[in-house]
């Protein structure tokens, strides 16, 4: 009887707060359509369907309905993402600092303008309240804003006359392909701690978001592409523990 009362209260809460309650079926490119929706990979600028035979069902924690199925990326798919990042690095490393800065300006504007969409994705997949989810996005956005100051952050150093007929100079140069594996608890903030700073410094990136809530990271990929990040500079694969150890 007590259990029935709890369920009745739960249904009442949903009816009262229906406008705030996130539903499945987010209308974005990285989700497939229908009940068998799948989360896509993001490789070389395209959202692509995985060919894997292993999938992870992602449930809405409020309703237990399956929101999407997350692929466990194959070795070939992971290598394709890394290869795309390696190839893109050849030209991205030579892109001017001002060009990369302009992309970050556009990215931070897109994130700020679509904070509600990101927050709803987090609530849908992970279960945070919408205010908490918006705070998750905001903390990540602050790092993107910091990345916009790259023209100062990338300054080198000089020391003239360190010795007779000798000056010293230091430069900050891109490292190459970077990678990040993020946990489930901050699906927007922690990816935004990683790839914007890597990209604005001239590196390319392969991201593996948590298989428990990859939606925010995929929305951020869409925004990065719209902001002008070239194909292959940012790539996303999916999976669990076994894939991260490959």
mmCIF file of C-alpha atoms in Angstrom:
data_model
loop_
_atom_site.group_PDB
_atom_site.id
_atom_site.type_symbol
_atom_site.label_atom_id
_atom_site.label_comp_id
_atom_site.label_asym_id
_atom_site.label_seq_id
_atom_site.Cartn_x
_atom_site.Cartn_y
_atom_site.Cartn_z
ATOM 1 C CA UNK A 1 0.000 0.000 0.000
ATOM 2 C CA UNK A 2 2.802 2.406 0.892
ATOM 3 C CA UNK A 3 4.493 1.617 -2.404
ATOM 4 C CA UNK A 4 1.303 2.441 -4.319
ATOM 5 C CA UNK A 5 1.099 5.773 -2.499
ATOM 6 C CA UNK A 6 4.669 6.584 -3.497
ATOM 7 C CA UNK A 7 3.925 5.792 -7.148
ATOM 8 C CA UNK A 8 0.746 7.906 -7.034
ATOM 9 C CA UNK A 9 2.731 10.831 -5.641
ATOM 10 C CA UNK A 10 5.367 10.276 -8.323
ATOM 11 C CA UNK A 11 2.754 10.422 -11.102
ATOM 12 C CA UNK A 12 1.213 13.537 -9.574
ATOM 13 C CA UNK A 13 4.608 15.228 -9.474
ATOM 14 C CA UNK A 14 5.161 14.432 -13.138
ATOM 15 C CA UNK A 15 1.779 15.861 -14.125
ATOM 16 C CA UNK A 16 2.347 19.065 -12.139
ATOM 17 C CA UNK A 17 5.935 19.558 -13.357
ATOM 18 C CA UNK A 18 5.449 18.200 -16.835
ATOM 19 C CA UNK A 19 6.870 21.275 -18.513
ATOM 20 C CA UNK A 20 10.106 20.891 -16.563
ATOM 21 C CA UNK A 21 10.413 17.117 -16.776
ATOM 22 C CA UNK A 22 12.863 16.085 -19.497
ATOM 23 C CA UNK A 23 11.569 13.531 -21.956
ATOM 24 C CA UNK A 24 13.419 11.086 -24.142
ATOM 25 C CA UNK A 25 13.736 11.707 -27.858
ATOM 26 C CA UNK A 26 16.092 14.691 -27.914
ATOM 27 C CA UNK A 27 16.052 16.101 -31.429
ATOM 28 C CA UNK A 28 19.761 16.130 -32.237
ATOM 29 C CA UNK A 29 21.807 14.365 -34.858
ATOM 30 C CA UNK A 30 23.785 12.105 -32.559
ATOM 31 C CA UNK A 31 20.662 10.205 -31.446
ATOM 32 C CA UNK A 32 18.982 7.845 -33.831
ATOM 33 C CA UNK A 33 15.211 7.905 -34.209
ATOM 34 C CA UNK A 34 12.668 5.653 -32.562
ATOM 35 C CA UNK A 35 12.784 3.264 -29.631
ATOM 36 C CA UNK A 36 16.023 1.741 -30.883
ATOM 37 C CA UNK A 37 17.846 5.082 -30.785
ATOM 38 C CA UNK A 38 21.612 4.839 -30.705
ATOM 39 C CA UNK A 39 24.308 7.325 -29.780
ATOM 40 C CA UNK A 40 26.640 8.070 -32.661
ATOM 41 C CA UNK A 41 30.406 8.329 -32.801
ATOM 42 C CA UNK A 42 31.967 11.605 -33.928
ATOM 43 C CA UNK A 43 34.884 10.916 -36.247
ATOM 44 C CA UNK A 44 36.534 13.268 -38.716
ATOM 45 C CA UNK A 45 33.684 15.774 -38.514
ATOM 46 C CA UNK A 46 30.815 13.301 -39.009
ATOM 47 C CA UNK A 47 28.322 11.626 -36.676
ATOM 48 C CA UNK A 48 28.584 7.962 -37.651
ATOM 49 C CA UNK A 49 26.813 4.788 -36.572
ATOM 50 C CA UNK A 50 29.015 2.265 -34.821
ATOM 51 C CA UNK A 51 29.406 -1.189 -36.331
ATOM 52 C CA UNK A 52 29.883 -2.793 -32.925
ATOM 53 C CA UNK A 53 27.891 -5.772 -31.714
ATOM 54 C CA UNK A 54 28.105 -4.620 -28.071
ATOM 55 C CA UNK A 55 25.783 -1.916 -26.786
ATOM 56 C CA UNK A 56 25.018 -0.369 -23.394
ATOM 57 C CA UNK A 57 21.424 0.625 -22.623
ATOM 58 C CA UNK A 58 21.212 4.083 -21.073
ATOM 59 C CA UNK A 59 18.171 4.520 -18.825
ATOM 60 C CA UNK A 60 16.440 7.690 -17.710
ATOM 61 C CA UNK A 61 16.927 7.415 -13.911
ATOM 62 C CA UNK A 62 13.524 9.013 -13.265
ATOM 63 C CA UNK A 63 11.443 6.667 -15.422
ATOM 64 C CA UNK A 64 13.811 3.779 -16.191
ATOM 65 C CA UNK A 65 12.949 4.056 -19.897
ATOM 66 C CA UNK A 66 15.791 3.469 -22.332
ATOM 67 C CA UNK A 67 16.917 6.841 -23.676
ATOM 68 C CA UNK A 68 19.556 5.543 -26.073
ATOM 69 C CA UNK A 69 21.950 2.686 -26.673
ATOM 70 C CA UNK A 70 25.635 3.577 -26.342
ATOM 71 C CA UNK A 71 28.115 1.640 -28.500
ATOM 72 C CA UNK A 72 31.273 -0.031 -27.263
ATOM 73 C CA UNK A 73 33.549 1.232 -30.018
ATOM 74 C CA UNK A 74 35.492 -1.319 -32.022
ATOM 75 C CA UNK A 75 39.278 -1.175 -32.335
ATOM 76 C CA UNK A 76 38.913 -0.036 -35.942
ATOM 77 C CA UNK A 77 36.649 2.834 -34.856
ATOM 78 C CA UNK A 78 39.045 3.931 -32.134
ATOM 79 C CA UNK A 79 41.934 3.802 -34.594
ATOM 80 C CA UNK A 80 39.872 5.826 -37.098
ATOM 81 C CA UNK A 81 39.324 8.524 -34.478
ATOM 82 C CA UNK A 82 43.011 8.622 -33.568
ATOM 83 C CA UNK A 83 44.015 8.652 -37.231
ATOM 84 C CA UNK A 84 41.648 11.527 -37.976
ATOM 85 C CA UNK A 85 43.160 13.482 -35.088
ATOM 86 C CA UNK A 86 46.711 12.780 -36.297
ATOM 87 C CA UNK A 87 45.913 13.900 -39.832
ATOM 88 C CA UNK A 88 44.092 17.040 -38.691
ATOM 89 C CA UNK A 89 46.990 18.025 -36.447
ATOM 90 C CA UNK A 90 49.247 18.578 -39.468
ATOM 91 C CA UNK A 91 47.271 21.664 -40.488
ATOM 92 C CA UNK A 92 45.617 22.633 -37.195
ATOM 93 C CA UNK A 93 48.976 23.148 -35.477
ATOM 94 C CA UNK A 94 49.788 25.867 -38.033
ATOM 95 C CA UNK A 95 46.452 27.653 -37.663
ATOM 96 C CA UNK A 96 46.979 31.125 -36.240
ATOM 97 C CA UNK A 97 46.300 31.779 -32.581
ATOM 98 C CA UNK A 98 43.790 34.461 -33.561
ATOM 99 C CA UNK A 99 41.842 31.984 -35.709
ATOM 100 C CA UNK A 100 41.664 29.480 -32.868
ATOM 101 C CA UNK A 101 40.629 32.264 -30.496
ATOM 102 C CA UNK A 102 37.740 33.267 -32.774
ATOM 103 C CA UNK A 103 36.482 29.679 -32.742
ATOM 104 C CA UNK A 104 36.499 29.710 -28.935
ATOM 105 C CA UNK A 105 34.533 32.982 -28.930
ATOM 106 C CA UNK A 106 31.894 31.334 -31.117
ATOM 107 C CA UNK A 107 31.873 28.152 -29.011
ATOM 108 C CA UNK A 108 31.335 29.982 -25.742
ATOM 109 C CA UNK A 109 28.467 31.941 -27.307
ATOM 110 C CA UNK A 110 26.816 28.741 -28.554
ATOM 111 C CA UNK A 111 27.150 27.088 -25.144
ATOM 112 C CA UNK A 112 25.668 30.100 -23.363
ATOM 113 C CA UNK A 113 22.792 30.313 -25.850
ATOM 114 C CA UNK A 114 21.975 26.602 -25.547
ATOM 115 C CA UNK A 115 22.605 26.039 -21.854
ATOM 116 C CA UNK A 116 19.036 24.834 -21.375
ATOM 117 C CA UNK A 117 19.408 22.097 -23.993
ATOM 118 C CA UNK A 118 22.639 20.886 -22.404
ATOM 119 C CA UNK A 119 21.083 20.927 -18.932
ATOM 120 C CA UNK A 120 18.029 18.955 -20.082
ATOM 121 C CA UNK A 121 20.275 16.313 -21.638
ATOM 122 C CA UNK A 122 22.184 15.941 -18.363
ATOM 123 C CA UNK A 123 18.974 15.663 -16.336
ATOM 124 C CA UNK A 124 17.517 13.153 -18.784
ATOM 125 C CA UNK A 125 20.518 10.830 -18.738
ATOM 126 C CA UNK A 126 22.033 11.366 -15.293
ATOM 127 C CA UNK A 127 19.211 12.579 -13.069
ATOM 128 C CA UNK A 128 20.537 15.886 -11.746
ATOM 129 C CA UNK A 129 17.994 18.598 -11.125
ATOM 130 C CA UNK A 130 17.884 21.229 -13.853
ATOM 131 C CA UNK A 131 19.518 23.918 -11.661
ATOM 132 C CA UNK A 132 22.355 21.519 -10.805
ATOM 133 C CA UNK A 133 22.726 20.592 -14.468
ATOM 134 C CA UNK A 134 22.885 24.254 -15.468
ATOM 135 C CA UNK A 135 25.616 24.745 -12.864
ATOM 136 C CA UNK A 136 27.481 21.822 -14.436
ATOM 137 C CA UNK A 137 27.391 23.599 -17.807
ATOM 138 C CA UNK A 138 28.268 26.992 -16.330
ATOM 139 C CA UNK A 139 31.464 25.730 -14.683
ATOM 140 C CA UNK A 140 32.571 24.294 -18.002
ATOM 141 C CA UNK A 141 31.626 27.467 -19.846
ATOM 142 C CA UNK A 142 33.941 29.446 -17.577
ATOM 143 C CA UNK A 143 36.890 27.372 -18.832
ATOM 144 C CA UNK A 144 35.915 28.071 -22.456
ATOM 145 C CA UNK A 145 35.841 31.780 -21.613
ATOM 146 C CA UNK A 146 39.320 31.408 -20.121
ATOM 147 C CA UNK A 147 40.460 29.706 -23.343
ATOM 148 C CA UNK A 148 39.434 32.865 -25.213
ATOM 149 C CA UNK A 149 42.402 34.628 -23.569
ATOM 150 C CA UNK A 150 44.813 32.353 -25.453
ATOM 151 C CA UNK A 151 46.627 35.323 -26.983
ATOM 152 C CA UNK A 152 47.966 36.069 -23.505
ATOM 153 C CA UNK A 153 48.222 32.473 -22.294
ATOM 154 C CA UNK A 154 50.413 31.463 -25.238
ATOM 155 C CA UNK A 155 52.992 34.212 -24.824
ATOM 156 C CA UNK A 156 56.549 32.945 -24.644
ATOM 157 C CA UNK A 157 59.415 34.401 -22.623
ATOM 158 C CA UNK A 158 62.704 36.075 -23.478
ATOM 159 C CA UNK A 159 65.742 36.922 -21.414
ATOM 160 C CA UNK A 160 68.358 39.012 -23.195
ATOM 161 C CA UNK A 161 72.039 38.927 -22.256
ATOM 162 C CA UNK A 162 71.806 35.904 -20.021
ATOM 163 C CA UNK A 163 75.488 35.594 -20.757
ATOM 164 C CA UNK A 164 77.935 37.279 -23.103
ATOM 165 C CA UNK A 165 76.478 37.274 -26.631
ATOM 166 C CA UNK A 166 73.660 34.985 -25.474
ATOM 167 C CA UNK A 167 69.905 35.532 -25.243
ATOM 168 C CA UNK A 168 67.263 32.958 -24.290
ATOM 169 C CA UNK A 169 63.808 32.546 -25.766
ATOM 170 C CA UNK A 170 61.007 30.105 -24.977
ATOM 171 C CA UNK A 171 57.988 29.201 -27.112
ATOM 172 C CA UNK A 172 54.762 27.405 -26.362
ATOM 173 C CA UNK A 173 53.993 24.953 -29.158
ATOM 174 C CA UNK A 174 51.271 22.310 -29.691
ATOM 175 C CA UNK A 175 51.964 18.822 -28.364
ATOM 176 C CA UNK A 176 49.947 16.726 -30.837
ATOM 177 C CA UNK A 177 46.992 14.393 -30.321
ATOM 178 C CA UNK A 178 45.501 14.575 -26.826
ATOM 179 C CA UNK A 179 42.884 12.305 -25.255
ATOM 180 C CA UNK A 180 40.444 12.534 -22.385
ATOM 181 C CA UNK A 181 38.286 10.012 -20.511
ATOM 182 C CA UNK A 182 35.573 11.668 -18.449
ATOM 183 C CA UNK A 183 33.543 10.393 -15.468
ATOM 184 C CA UNK A 184 29.756 10.359 -15.219
ATOM 185 C CA UNK A 185 29.248 12.941 -12.483
ATOM 186 C CA UNK A 186 29.863 16.141 -14.499
ATOM 187 C CA UNK A 187 28.987 15.298 -18.122
ATOM 188 C CA UNK A 188 29.469 18.843 -19.477
ATOM 189 C CA UNK A 189 31.922 20.464 -17.092
ATOM 190 C CA UNK A 190 34.753 17.951 -17.318
ATOM 191 C CA UNK A 191 34.783 17.599 -21.136
ATOM 192 C CA UNK A 192 34.886 21.411 -21.207
ATOM 193 C CA UNK A 193 37.879 21.322 -18.876
ATOM 194 C CA UNK A 194 39.653 19.240 -21.504
ATOM 195 C CA UNK A 195 39.113 19.741 -25.206
ATOM 196 C CA UNK A 196 38.668 23.560 -25.497
ATOM 197 C CA UNK A 197 42.061 24.282 -23.928
ATOM 198 C CA UNK A 198 43.708 21.521 -25.942
ATOM 199 C CA UNK A 199 42.216 22.804 -29.200
ATOM 200 C CA UNK A 200 42.909 26.482 -28.626
ATOM 201 C CA UNK A 201 46.571 25.622 -28.005
ATOM 202 C CA UNK A 202 46.796 23.914 -31.398
ATOM 203 C CA UNK A 203 46.320 20.281 -30.383
ATOM 204 C CA UNK A 204 43.752 17.784 -31.650
ATOM 205 C CA UNK A 205 41.601 15.670 -29.351
ATOM 206 C CA UNK A 206 39.937 12.284 -28.922
ATOM 207 C CA UNK A 207 37.265 12.266 -26.199
ATOM 208 C CA UNK A 208 35.692 9.246 -24.506
ATOM 209 C CA UNK A 209 32.736 10.495 -22.421
ATOM 210 C CA UNK A 210 31.093 8.354 -19.786
ATOM 211 C CA UNK A 211 28.914 5.655 -21.271
ATOM 212 C CA UNK A 212 26.333 6.569 -18.602
ATOM 213 C CA UNK A 213 25.673 10.092 -19.909
ATOM 214 C CA UNK A 214 27.370 10.928 -23.221
ATOM 215 C CA UNK A 215 24.635 13.236 -24.500
ATOM 216 C CA UNK A 216 26.102 16.528 -23.254
ATOM 217 C CA UNK A 217 29.480 15.750 -24.813
ATOM 218 C CA UNK A 218 27.814 14.997 -28.139
ATOM 219 C CA UNK A 219 25.869 18.268 -28.069
ATOM 220 C CA UNK A 220 29.157 20.042 -27.404
ATOM 221 C CA UNK A 221 30.604 18.332 -30.498
ATOM 222 C CA UNK A 222 27.773 19.752 -32.582
ATOM 223 C CA UNK A 223 28.491 23.183 -31.161
ATOM 224 C CA UNK A 224 32.220 22.856 -31.799
ATOM 225 C CA UNK A 225 31.556 21.915 -35.413
ATOM 226 C CA UNK A 226 29.188 24.857 -35.819
ATOM 227 C CA UNK A 227 31.767 27.163 -34.205
ATOM 228 C CA UNK A 228 34.238 26.247 -36.943
ATOM 229 C CA UNK A 229 36.376 23.450 -35.488
ATOM 230 C CA UNK A 230 37.767 21.677 -38.583
ATOM 231 C CA UNK A 231 37.031 18.028 -39.319
ATOM 232 C CA UNK A 232 39.227 15.637 -37.363
ATOM 233 C CA UNK A 233 40.347 18.156 -34.754
ATOM 234 C CA UNK A 234 37.778 16.842 -32.245
ATOM 235 C CA UNK A 235 36.649 13.194 -32.237
ATOM 236 C CA UNK A 236 34.463 11.157 -29.868
ATOM 237 C CA UNK A 237 34.381 7.419 -29.238
ATOM 238 C CA UNK A 238 32.314 5.468 -26.718
ATOM 239 C CA UNK A 239 32.648 2.442 -24.509
ATOM 240 C CA UNK A 240 33.267 1.131 -21.023
ATOM 241 C CA UNK A 241 36.334 -0.037 -19.093
ATOM 242 C CA UNK A 242 37.499 -2.516 -21.721
ATOM 243 C CA UNK A 243 37.529 0.105 -24.480
ATOM 244 C CA UNK A 244 39.520 2.595 -22.417
ATOM 245 C CA UNK A 245 42.209 -0.033 -21.810
ATOM 246 C CA UNK A 246 42.633 -0.808 -25.509
#
